[in-house]
Short mmCIF file of C-alpha atoms and ligand atoms in Angstrom, two decimals:
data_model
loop_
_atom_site.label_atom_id
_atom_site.label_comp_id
_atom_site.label_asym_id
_atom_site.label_seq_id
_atom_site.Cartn_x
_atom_site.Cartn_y
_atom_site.Cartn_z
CA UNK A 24 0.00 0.00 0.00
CA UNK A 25 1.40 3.16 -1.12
CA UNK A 26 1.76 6.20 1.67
CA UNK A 27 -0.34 9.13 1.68
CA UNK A 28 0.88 11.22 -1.10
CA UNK A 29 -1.20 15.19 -1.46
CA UNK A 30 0.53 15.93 -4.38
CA UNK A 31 -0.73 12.53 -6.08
CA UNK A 32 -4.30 12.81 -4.52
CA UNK A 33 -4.44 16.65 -5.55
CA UNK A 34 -3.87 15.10 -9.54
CA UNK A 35 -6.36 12.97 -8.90
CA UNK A 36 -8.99 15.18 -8.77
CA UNK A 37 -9.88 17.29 -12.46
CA UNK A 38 -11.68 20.03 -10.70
CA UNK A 39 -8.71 21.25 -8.72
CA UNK A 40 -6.49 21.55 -11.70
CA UNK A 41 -8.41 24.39 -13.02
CA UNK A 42 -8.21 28.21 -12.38
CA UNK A 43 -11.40 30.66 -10.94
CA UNK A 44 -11.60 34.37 -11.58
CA UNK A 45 -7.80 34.13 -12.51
CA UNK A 46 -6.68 32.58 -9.43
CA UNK A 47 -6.10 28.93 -8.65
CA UNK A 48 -9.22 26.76 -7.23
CA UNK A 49 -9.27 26.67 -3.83
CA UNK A 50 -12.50 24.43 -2.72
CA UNK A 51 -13.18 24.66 0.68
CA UNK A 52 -16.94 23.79 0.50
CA UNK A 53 -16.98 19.96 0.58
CA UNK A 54 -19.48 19.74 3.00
CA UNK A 55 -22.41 20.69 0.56
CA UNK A 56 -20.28 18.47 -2.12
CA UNK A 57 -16.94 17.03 -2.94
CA UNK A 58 -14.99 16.95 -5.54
CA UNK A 59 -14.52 13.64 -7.93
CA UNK A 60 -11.69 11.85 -8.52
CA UNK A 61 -10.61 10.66 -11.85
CA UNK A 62 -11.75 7.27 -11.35
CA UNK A 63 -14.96 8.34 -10.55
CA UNK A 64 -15.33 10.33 -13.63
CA UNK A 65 -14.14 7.30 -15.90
CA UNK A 66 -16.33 5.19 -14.35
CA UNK A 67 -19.85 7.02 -14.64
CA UNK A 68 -18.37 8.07 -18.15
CA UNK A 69 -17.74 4.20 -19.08
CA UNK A 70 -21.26 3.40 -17.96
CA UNK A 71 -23.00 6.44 -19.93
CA UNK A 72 -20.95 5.59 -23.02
CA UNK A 73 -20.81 1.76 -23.50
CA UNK A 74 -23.00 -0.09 -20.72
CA UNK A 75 -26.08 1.73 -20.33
CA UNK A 76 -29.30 -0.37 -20.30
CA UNK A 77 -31.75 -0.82 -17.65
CA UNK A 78 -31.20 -3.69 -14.75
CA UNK A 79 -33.23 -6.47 -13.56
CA UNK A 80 -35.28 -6.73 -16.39
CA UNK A 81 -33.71 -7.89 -19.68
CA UNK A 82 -31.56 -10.55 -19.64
CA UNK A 83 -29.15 -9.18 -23.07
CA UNK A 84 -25.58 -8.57 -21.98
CA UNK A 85 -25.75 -5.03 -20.89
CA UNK A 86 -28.65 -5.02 -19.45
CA UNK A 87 -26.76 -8.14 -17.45
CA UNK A 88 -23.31 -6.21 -17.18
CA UNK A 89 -25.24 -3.08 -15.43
CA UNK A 90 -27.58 -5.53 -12.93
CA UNK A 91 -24.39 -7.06 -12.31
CA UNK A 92 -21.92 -3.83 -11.54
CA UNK A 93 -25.17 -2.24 -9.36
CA UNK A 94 -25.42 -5.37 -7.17
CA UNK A 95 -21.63 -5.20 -6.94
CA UNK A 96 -21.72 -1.72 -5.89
CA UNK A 97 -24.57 -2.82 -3.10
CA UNK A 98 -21.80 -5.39 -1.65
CA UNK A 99 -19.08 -2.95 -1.85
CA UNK A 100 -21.44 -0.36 0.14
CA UNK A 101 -22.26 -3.18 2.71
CA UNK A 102 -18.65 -3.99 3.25
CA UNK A 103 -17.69 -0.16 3.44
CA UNK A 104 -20.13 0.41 6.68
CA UNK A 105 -19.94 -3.26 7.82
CA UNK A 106 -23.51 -4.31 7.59
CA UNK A 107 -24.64 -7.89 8.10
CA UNK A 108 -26.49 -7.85 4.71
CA UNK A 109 -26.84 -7.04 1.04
CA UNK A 110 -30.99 -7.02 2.01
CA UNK A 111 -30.31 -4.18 4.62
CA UNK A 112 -28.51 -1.93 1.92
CA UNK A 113 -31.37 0.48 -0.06
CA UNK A 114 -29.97 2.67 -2.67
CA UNK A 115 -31.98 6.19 -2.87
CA UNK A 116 -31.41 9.42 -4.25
CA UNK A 117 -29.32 10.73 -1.32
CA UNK A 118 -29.58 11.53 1.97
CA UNK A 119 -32.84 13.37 2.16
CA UNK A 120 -34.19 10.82 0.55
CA UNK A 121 -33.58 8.16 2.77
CA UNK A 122 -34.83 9.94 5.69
CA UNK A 123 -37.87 10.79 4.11
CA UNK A 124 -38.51 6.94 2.77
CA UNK A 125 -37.72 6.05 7.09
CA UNK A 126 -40.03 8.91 8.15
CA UNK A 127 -43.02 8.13 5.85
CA UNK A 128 -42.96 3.81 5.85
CA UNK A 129 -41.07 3.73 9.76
CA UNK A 130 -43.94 6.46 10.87
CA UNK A 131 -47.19 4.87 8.70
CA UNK A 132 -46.51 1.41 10.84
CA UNK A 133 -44.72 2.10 14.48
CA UNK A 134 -46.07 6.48 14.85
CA UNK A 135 -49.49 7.23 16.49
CA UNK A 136 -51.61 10.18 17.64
CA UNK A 137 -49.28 11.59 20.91
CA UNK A 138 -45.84 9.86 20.29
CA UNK A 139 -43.12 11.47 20.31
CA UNK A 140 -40.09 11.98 17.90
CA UNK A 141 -36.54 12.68 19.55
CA UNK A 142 -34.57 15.18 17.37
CA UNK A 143 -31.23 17.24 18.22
CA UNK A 144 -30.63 20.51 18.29
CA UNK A 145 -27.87 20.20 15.77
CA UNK A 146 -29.47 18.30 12.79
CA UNK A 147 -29.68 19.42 9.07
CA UNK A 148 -32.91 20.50 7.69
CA UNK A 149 -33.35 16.81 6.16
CA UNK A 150 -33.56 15.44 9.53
CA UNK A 151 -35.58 17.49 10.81
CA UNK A 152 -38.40 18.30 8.05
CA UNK A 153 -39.70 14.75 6.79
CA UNK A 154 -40.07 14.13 10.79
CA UNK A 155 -42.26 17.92 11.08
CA UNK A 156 -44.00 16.39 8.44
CA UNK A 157 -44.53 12.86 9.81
CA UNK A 158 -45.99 14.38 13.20
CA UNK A 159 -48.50 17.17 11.81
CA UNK A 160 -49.68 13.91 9.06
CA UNK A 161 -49.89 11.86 12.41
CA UNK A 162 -50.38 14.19 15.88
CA UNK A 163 -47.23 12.75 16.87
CA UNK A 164 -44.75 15.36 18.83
CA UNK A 165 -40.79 16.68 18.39
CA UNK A 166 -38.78 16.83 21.25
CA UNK A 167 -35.17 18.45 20.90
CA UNK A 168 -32.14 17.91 22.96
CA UNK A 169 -29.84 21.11 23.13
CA UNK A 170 -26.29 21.31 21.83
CA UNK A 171 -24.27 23.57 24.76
CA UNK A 172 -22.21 27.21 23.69
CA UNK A 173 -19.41 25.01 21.97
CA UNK A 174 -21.68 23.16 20.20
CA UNK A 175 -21.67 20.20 22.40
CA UNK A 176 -24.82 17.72 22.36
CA UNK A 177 -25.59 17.51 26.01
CA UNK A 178 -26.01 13.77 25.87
CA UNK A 179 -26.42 13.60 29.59
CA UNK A 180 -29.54 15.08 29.08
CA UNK A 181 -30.68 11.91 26.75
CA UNK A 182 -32.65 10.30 29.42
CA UNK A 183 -35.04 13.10 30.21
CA UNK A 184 -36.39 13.25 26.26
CA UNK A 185 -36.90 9.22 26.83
CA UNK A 186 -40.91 8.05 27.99
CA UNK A 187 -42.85 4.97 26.67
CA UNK A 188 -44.05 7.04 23.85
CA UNK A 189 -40.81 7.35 22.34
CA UNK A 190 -40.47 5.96 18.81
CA UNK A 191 -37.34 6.84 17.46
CA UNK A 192 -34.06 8.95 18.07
CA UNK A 193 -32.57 11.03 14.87
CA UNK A 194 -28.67 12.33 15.19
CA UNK A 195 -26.53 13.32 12.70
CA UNK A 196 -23.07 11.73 13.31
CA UNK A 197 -20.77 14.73 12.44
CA UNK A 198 -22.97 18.50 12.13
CA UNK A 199 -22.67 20.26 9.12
CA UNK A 200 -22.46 23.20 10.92
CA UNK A 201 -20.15 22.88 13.78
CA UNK A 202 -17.97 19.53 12.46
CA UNK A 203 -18.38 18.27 16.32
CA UNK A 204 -18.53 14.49 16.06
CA UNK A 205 -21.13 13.04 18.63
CA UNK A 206 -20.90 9.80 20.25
CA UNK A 207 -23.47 7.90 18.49
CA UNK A 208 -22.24 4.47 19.58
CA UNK A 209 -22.77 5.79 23.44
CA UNK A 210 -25.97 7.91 22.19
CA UNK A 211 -27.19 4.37 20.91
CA UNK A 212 -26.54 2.52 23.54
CA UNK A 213 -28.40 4.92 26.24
CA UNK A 214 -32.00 5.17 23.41
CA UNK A 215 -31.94 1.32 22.97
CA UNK A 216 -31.86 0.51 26.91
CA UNK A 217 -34.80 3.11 26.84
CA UNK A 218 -36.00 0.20 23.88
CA UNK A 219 -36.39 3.26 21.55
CA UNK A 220 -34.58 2.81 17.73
CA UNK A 221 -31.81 5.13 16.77
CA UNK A 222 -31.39 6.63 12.81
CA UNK A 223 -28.41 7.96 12.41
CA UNK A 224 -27.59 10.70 9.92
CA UNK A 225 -24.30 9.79 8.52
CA UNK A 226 -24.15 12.87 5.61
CA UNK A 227 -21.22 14.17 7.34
CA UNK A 228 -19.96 11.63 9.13
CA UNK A 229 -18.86 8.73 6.55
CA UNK A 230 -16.67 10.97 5.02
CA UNK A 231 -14.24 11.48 8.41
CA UNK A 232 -15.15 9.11 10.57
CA UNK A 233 -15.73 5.30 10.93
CA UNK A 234 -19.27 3.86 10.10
CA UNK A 235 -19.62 0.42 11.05
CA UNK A 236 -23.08 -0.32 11.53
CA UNK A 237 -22.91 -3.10 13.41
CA UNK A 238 -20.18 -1.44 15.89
CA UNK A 239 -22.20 1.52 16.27
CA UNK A 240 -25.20 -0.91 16.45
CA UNK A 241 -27.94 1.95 14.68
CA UNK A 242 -30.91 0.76 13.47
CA UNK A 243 -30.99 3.27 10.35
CA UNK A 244 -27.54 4.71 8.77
CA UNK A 245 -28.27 6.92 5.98
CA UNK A 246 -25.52 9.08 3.76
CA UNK A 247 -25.06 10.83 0.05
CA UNK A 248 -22.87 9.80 -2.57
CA UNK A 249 -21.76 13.59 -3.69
CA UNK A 250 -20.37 14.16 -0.14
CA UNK A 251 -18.24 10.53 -0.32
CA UNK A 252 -16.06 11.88 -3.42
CA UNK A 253 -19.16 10.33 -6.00
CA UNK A 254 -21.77 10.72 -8.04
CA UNK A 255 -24.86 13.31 -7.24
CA UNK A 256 -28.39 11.95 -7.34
CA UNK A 257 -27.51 8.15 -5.20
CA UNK A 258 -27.36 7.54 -1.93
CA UNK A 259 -27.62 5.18 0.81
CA UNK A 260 -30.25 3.71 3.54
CA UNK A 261 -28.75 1.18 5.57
CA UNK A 262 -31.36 -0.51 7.84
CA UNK A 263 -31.66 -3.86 10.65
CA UNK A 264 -32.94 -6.39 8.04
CA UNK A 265 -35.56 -6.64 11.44
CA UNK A 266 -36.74 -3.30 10.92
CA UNK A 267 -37.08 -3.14 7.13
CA UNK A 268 -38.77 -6.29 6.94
CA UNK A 269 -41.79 -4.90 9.52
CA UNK A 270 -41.85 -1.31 7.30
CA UNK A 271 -44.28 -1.01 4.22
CA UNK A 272 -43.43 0.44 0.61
CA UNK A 273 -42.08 3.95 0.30
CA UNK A 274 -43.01 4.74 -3.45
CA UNK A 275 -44.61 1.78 -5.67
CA UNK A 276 -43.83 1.10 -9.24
CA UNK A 277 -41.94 -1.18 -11.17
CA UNK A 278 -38.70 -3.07 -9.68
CA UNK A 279 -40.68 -3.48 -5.92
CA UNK A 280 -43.39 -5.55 -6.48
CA UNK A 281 -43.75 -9.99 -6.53
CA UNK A 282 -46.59 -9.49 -8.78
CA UNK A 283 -49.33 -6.73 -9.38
CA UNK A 284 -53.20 -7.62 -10.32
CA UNK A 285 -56.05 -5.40 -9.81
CA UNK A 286 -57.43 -7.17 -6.44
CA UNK A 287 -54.02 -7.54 -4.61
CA UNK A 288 -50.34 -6.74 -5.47
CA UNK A 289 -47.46 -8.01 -3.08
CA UNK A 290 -43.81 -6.62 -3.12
CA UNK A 291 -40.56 -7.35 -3.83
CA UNK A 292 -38.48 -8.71 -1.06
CA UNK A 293 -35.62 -6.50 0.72
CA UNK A 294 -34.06 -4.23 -0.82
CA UNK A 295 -36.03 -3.93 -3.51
CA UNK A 296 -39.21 -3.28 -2.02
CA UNK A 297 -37.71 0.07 -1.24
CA UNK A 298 -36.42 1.07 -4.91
CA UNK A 299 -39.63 1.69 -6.98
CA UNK A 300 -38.69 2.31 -10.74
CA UNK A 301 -35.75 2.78 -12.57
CA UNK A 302 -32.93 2.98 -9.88
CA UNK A 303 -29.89 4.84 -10.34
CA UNK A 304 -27.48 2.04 -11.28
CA UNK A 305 -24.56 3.97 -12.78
CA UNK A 306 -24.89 6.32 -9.95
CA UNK A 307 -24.16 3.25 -7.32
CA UNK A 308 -21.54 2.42 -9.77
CA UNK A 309 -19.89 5.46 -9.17
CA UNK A 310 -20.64 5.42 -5.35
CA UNK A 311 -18.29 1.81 -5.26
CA UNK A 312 -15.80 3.62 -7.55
CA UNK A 313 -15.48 6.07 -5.02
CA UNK A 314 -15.53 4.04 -2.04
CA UNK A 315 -12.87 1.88 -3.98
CA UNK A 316 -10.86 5.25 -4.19
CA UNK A 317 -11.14 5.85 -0.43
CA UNK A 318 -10.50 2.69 0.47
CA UNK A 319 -7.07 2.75 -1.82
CA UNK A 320 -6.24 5.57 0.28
CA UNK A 321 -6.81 4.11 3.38
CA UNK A 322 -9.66 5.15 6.12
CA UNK A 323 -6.22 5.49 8.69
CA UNK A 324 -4.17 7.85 6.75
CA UNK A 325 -7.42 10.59 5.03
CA UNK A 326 -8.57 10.68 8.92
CA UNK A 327 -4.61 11.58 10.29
CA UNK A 328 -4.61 14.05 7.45
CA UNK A 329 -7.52 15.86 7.99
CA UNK A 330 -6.91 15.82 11.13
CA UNK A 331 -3.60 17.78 11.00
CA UNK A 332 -5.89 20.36 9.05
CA UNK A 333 -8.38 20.83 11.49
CA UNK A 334 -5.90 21.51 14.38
CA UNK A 335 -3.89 23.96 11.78
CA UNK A 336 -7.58 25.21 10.54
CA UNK A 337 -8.08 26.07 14.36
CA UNK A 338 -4.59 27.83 15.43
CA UNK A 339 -4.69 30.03 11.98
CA UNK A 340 -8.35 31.21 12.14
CA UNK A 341 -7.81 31.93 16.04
CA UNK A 342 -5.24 34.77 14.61
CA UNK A 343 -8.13 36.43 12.77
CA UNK A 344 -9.21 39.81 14.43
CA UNK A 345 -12.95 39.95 15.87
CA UNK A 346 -13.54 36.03 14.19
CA UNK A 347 -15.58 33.50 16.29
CA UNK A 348 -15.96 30.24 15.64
CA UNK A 349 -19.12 27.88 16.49
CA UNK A 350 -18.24 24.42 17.56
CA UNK A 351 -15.35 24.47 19.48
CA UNK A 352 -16.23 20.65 21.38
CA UNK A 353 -13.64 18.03 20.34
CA UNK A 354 -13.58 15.87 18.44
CA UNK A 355 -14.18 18.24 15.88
CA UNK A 356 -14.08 17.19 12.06
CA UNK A 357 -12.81 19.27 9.20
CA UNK A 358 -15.74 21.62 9.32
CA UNK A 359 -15.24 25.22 10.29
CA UNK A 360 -18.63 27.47 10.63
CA UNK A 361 -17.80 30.97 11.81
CA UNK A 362 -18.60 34.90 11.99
CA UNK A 363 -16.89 37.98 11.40
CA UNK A 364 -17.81 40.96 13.39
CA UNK A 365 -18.84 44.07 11.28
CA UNK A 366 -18.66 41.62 8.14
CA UNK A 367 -22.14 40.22 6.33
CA UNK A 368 -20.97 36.05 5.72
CA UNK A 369 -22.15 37.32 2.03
CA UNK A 370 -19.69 39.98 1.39
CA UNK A 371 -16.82 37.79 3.07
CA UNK A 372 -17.80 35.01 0.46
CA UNK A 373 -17.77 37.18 -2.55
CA UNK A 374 -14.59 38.67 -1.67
CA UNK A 375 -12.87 34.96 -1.14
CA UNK A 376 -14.56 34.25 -4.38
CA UNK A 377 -12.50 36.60 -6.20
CA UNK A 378 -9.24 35.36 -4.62
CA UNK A 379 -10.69 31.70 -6.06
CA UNK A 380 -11.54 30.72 -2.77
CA UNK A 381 -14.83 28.86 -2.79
CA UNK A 382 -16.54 28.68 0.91
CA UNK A 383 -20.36 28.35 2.13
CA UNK A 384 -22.13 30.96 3.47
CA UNK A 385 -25.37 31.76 5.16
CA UNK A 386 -27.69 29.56 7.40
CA UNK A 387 -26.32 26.54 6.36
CA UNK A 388 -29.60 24.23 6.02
CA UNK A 389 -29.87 24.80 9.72
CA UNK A 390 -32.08 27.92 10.82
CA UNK A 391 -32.25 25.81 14.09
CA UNK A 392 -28.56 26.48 15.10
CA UNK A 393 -28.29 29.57 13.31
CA UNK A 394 -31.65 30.67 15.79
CA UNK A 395 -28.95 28.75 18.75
CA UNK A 396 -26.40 31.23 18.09
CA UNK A 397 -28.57 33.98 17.07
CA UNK A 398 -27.41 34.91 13.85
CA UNK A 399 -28.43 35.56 10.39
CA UNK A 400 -25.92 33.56 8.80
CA UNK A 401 -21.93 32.02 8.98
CA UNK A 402 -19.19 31.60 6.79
CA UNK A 403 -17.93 27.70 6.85
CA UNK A 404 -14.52 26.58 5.41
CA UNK A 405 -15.00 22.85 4.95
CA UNK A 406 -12.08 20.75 4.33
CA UNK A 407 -11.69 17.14 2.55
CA UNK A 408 -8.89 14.95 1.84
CA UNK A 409 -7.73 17.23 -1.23
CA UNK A 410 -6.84 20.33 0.77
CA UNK A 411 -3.57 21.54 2.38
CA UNK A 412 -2.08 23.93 5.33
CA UNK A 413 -1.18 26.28 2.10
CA UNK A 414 -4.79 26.88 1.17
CA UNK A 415 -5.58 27.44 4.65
CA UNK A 416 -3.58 30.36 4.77
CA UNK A 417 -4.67 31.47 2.26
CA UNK A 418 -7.96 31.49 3.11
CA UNK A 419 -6.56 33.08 6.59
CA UNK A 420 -4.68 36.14 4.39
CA UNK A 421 -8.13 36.05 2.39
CA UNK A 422 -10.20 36.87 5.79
CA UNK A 423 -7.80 39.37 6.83
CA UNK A 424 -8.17 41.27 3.33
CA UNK A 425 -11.72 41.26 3.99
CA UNK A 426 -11.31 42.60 7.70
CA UNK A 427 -9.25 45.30 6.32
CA UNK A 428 -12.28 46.13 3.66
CA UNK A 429 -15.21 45.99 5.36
CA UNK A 430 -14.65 46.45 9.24
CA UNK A 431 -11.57 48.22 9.00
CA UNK A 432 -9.79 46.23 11.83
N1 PLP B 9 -27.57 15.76 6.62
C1 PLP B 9 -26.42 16.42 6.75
C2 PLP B 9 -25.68 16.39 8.06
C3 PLP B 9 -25.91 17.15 5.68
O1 PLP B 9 -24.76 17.82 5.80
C4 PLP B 9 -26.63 17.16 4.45
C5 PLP B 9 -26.15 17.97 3.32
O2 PLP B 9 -25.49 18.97 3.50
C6 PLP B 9 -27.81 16.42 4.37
C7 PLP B 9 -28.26 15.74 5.47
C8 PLP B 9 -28.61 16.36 3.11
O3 PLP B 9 -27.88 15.68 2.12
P1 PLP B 9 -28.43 15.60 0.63
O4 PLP B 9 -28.72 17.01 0.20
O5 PLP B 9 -27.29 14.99 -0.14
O6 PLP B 9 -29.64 14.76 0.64
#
């Protein structure tokens, strides 16, 4: 196994070659997306080009070749987050979508008038909508367990949001806002003694830190390809075989049914009764291809790496005049949310723009914590395998620039 190598990843990856308003790319907004590797490009291309045809229906060679590669790509997913199963692996669209298949199919059969949902503070607008939506179809209640001031989930607090009308827990591994990294294994093991289910929101977190389903024990897992270095439009719903089996149909159409007759249709077993119509099969061929990628990498070494960043990340920003950063708990991910004072997040990000530095800006898909920390909007510098401690300081001598501009510090 070849070492880490930045200058060898960096080539990897098309999108970084290139050049923005003059200056080189520097893309420090992997949290909404990543860039692709090569490999990943080759293989969606290879699929588009040659071996296109739709799967588990004809039996001609491509339509074979592509059945074949997308239940290949549901094995290599399985093996990437250790599930028991193939059955317990559901490709969807992304991350939102998974949530909203476990919201609608895990609410129609286990939710009822005056249950109530468990939801943190911290979650993306994906977990928190489909479950809004769930309890006003249903009468069923959110409760929300507070992160603290440094964006700490105040998991001794767990047992208070816990009665015997309790159906599930949702908690995103790793927030998008403030990169803190929450104990889910512990989180789990406190909801199921409470004999309440625990989805996990795993967006953020597959792309820094381990997911092993089994060792974390969650009963739902659910993450993007776009965010995992592949394709847009697939994603991933792992869920306990146990679980799936007891939940009805999602979406009908073709691909999830046994048979279908005017008096009585039954479905297709697991997985498939979950992936109604035409699935995304060179999309989960690109998913492996980048799990392949990550994999060649090694788990061990991205994580040191990125690590490195984030403690670099925090000693350079710290030197930025009237900057505060939100989620400031360890461990901490690559994810860097933070405000300027005297500086709209907007004016900061057009400025960086202009030096070819892309960032996020504004409420971040999470008007909860942005109402936590009472503000409009942040800035966030999110880092991925790609980046280096060079394009962190230049994002530092970027931020100073726009101190000098706008606040005059
Ligand atoms: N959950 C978290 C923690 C996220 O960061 C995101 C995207 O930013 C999502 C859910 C939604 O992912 P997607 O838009 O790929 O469905």
């Amino acid at each position: 196994m070849k070492p880490f190598d930045i200058t060898t990843v960096r080539n990897d990856f098309p999108a970084l070659q290139q050049q923005v308003h003059g200056k080189p790319l520097i893309y420090l907004d992997s949290a909404a997306t990543a860039q692709k590797p090569q490999c990943v490009v080759e293989a969606i291309d290879e699929m588009n080009a040659k071996l296109n045809a739709n799967i588990h229906r004809a039996v001609h060679y491509l339509a074979i070749q592509c059945t074949e590669r997308y239940e290949q790509a549901r094995e290599t997913v399985r093996r990437f987050i250790n599930a028991q199963k193939t059955q317990e692996i559901v490709f969807t669209a992304g991350t939102t979508a998974a949530i909203n298949l476990v919201a609608f199919s895990f609410g129609e059969r286990f939710v009822r008038r005056g249950d109530e949902i468990v939801l943190t503070e911290a979650e993306h607008h994906s977990n928190i909508v489909p479950w809004q939506l769930l309890c006003e179809r249903k009468g069923a209640v959110l409760k929300v367990v507070p992160v603290d001031d440094t964006g700490r989930l105040q998991t001794e607090r767990l047992p208070e949001f816990f009665t015997d009308k309790t159906r599930i827990l949702c908690v995103t591994q790793v927030s998008n806002v403030l990169g803190v990294v929450n104990p889910v294994k512990e989180i789990i093991r406190l909801a199921h003694a409470h004999h309440v289910p625990v989805l996990v929101d795993g967006a953020q977190g597959i792309v820094h830190e381990s997911a092993d389903v089994q060792d974390m024990d969650c009963d739902f897992y659910v993450f993007s390809g776009h965010k995992l270095y592949g394709p847009t439009g697939i994603g991933v719903l792992y869920g306990k075989e146990e679980w799936l089996e007891q939940l009805p149909p999602y979406q009908g159409g073709g691909d999830m049914i046994a048979s279908v007759s005017f008096d009585k249709t039954t479905y297709a077993g697991l997985p498939l009764k979950f992936e109604a119509g035409t699935a995304n099969y060179i999309g989960a061929h690109g998913l492996a291809a980048a799990i392949n990628y990550i994999q060649k990498q090694t788990r061990a070494a991205i994580h040191a790496h990125e690590q490195q960043l984030t403690a670099y990340a925090a000693r350079q920003l710290s030197t930025v005049k009237g900057l505060r950063t939100y989620g400031t708990a360890t461990p901490k991910t690559s994810v860097w949310s933070f405000s300027m004072e005297g500086v709209h997040p907007s004016d900061a990000a057009a400025i960086l723009d202009k030096l070819g530095i892309a960032v996020r800006t504004g409420r971040l898909c999470a008007d909860t914590l942005m109402q936590r920390f009472q503000l409009q909007g942040m800035i966030r510098a999110s880092l991925a395998l790609y980046n280096t401690k060079e394009e962190i300081d230049a994002l530092v001598n970027g931020l100073q620039q726009v101190q000098k501009m706008l606040s005059g510090h």
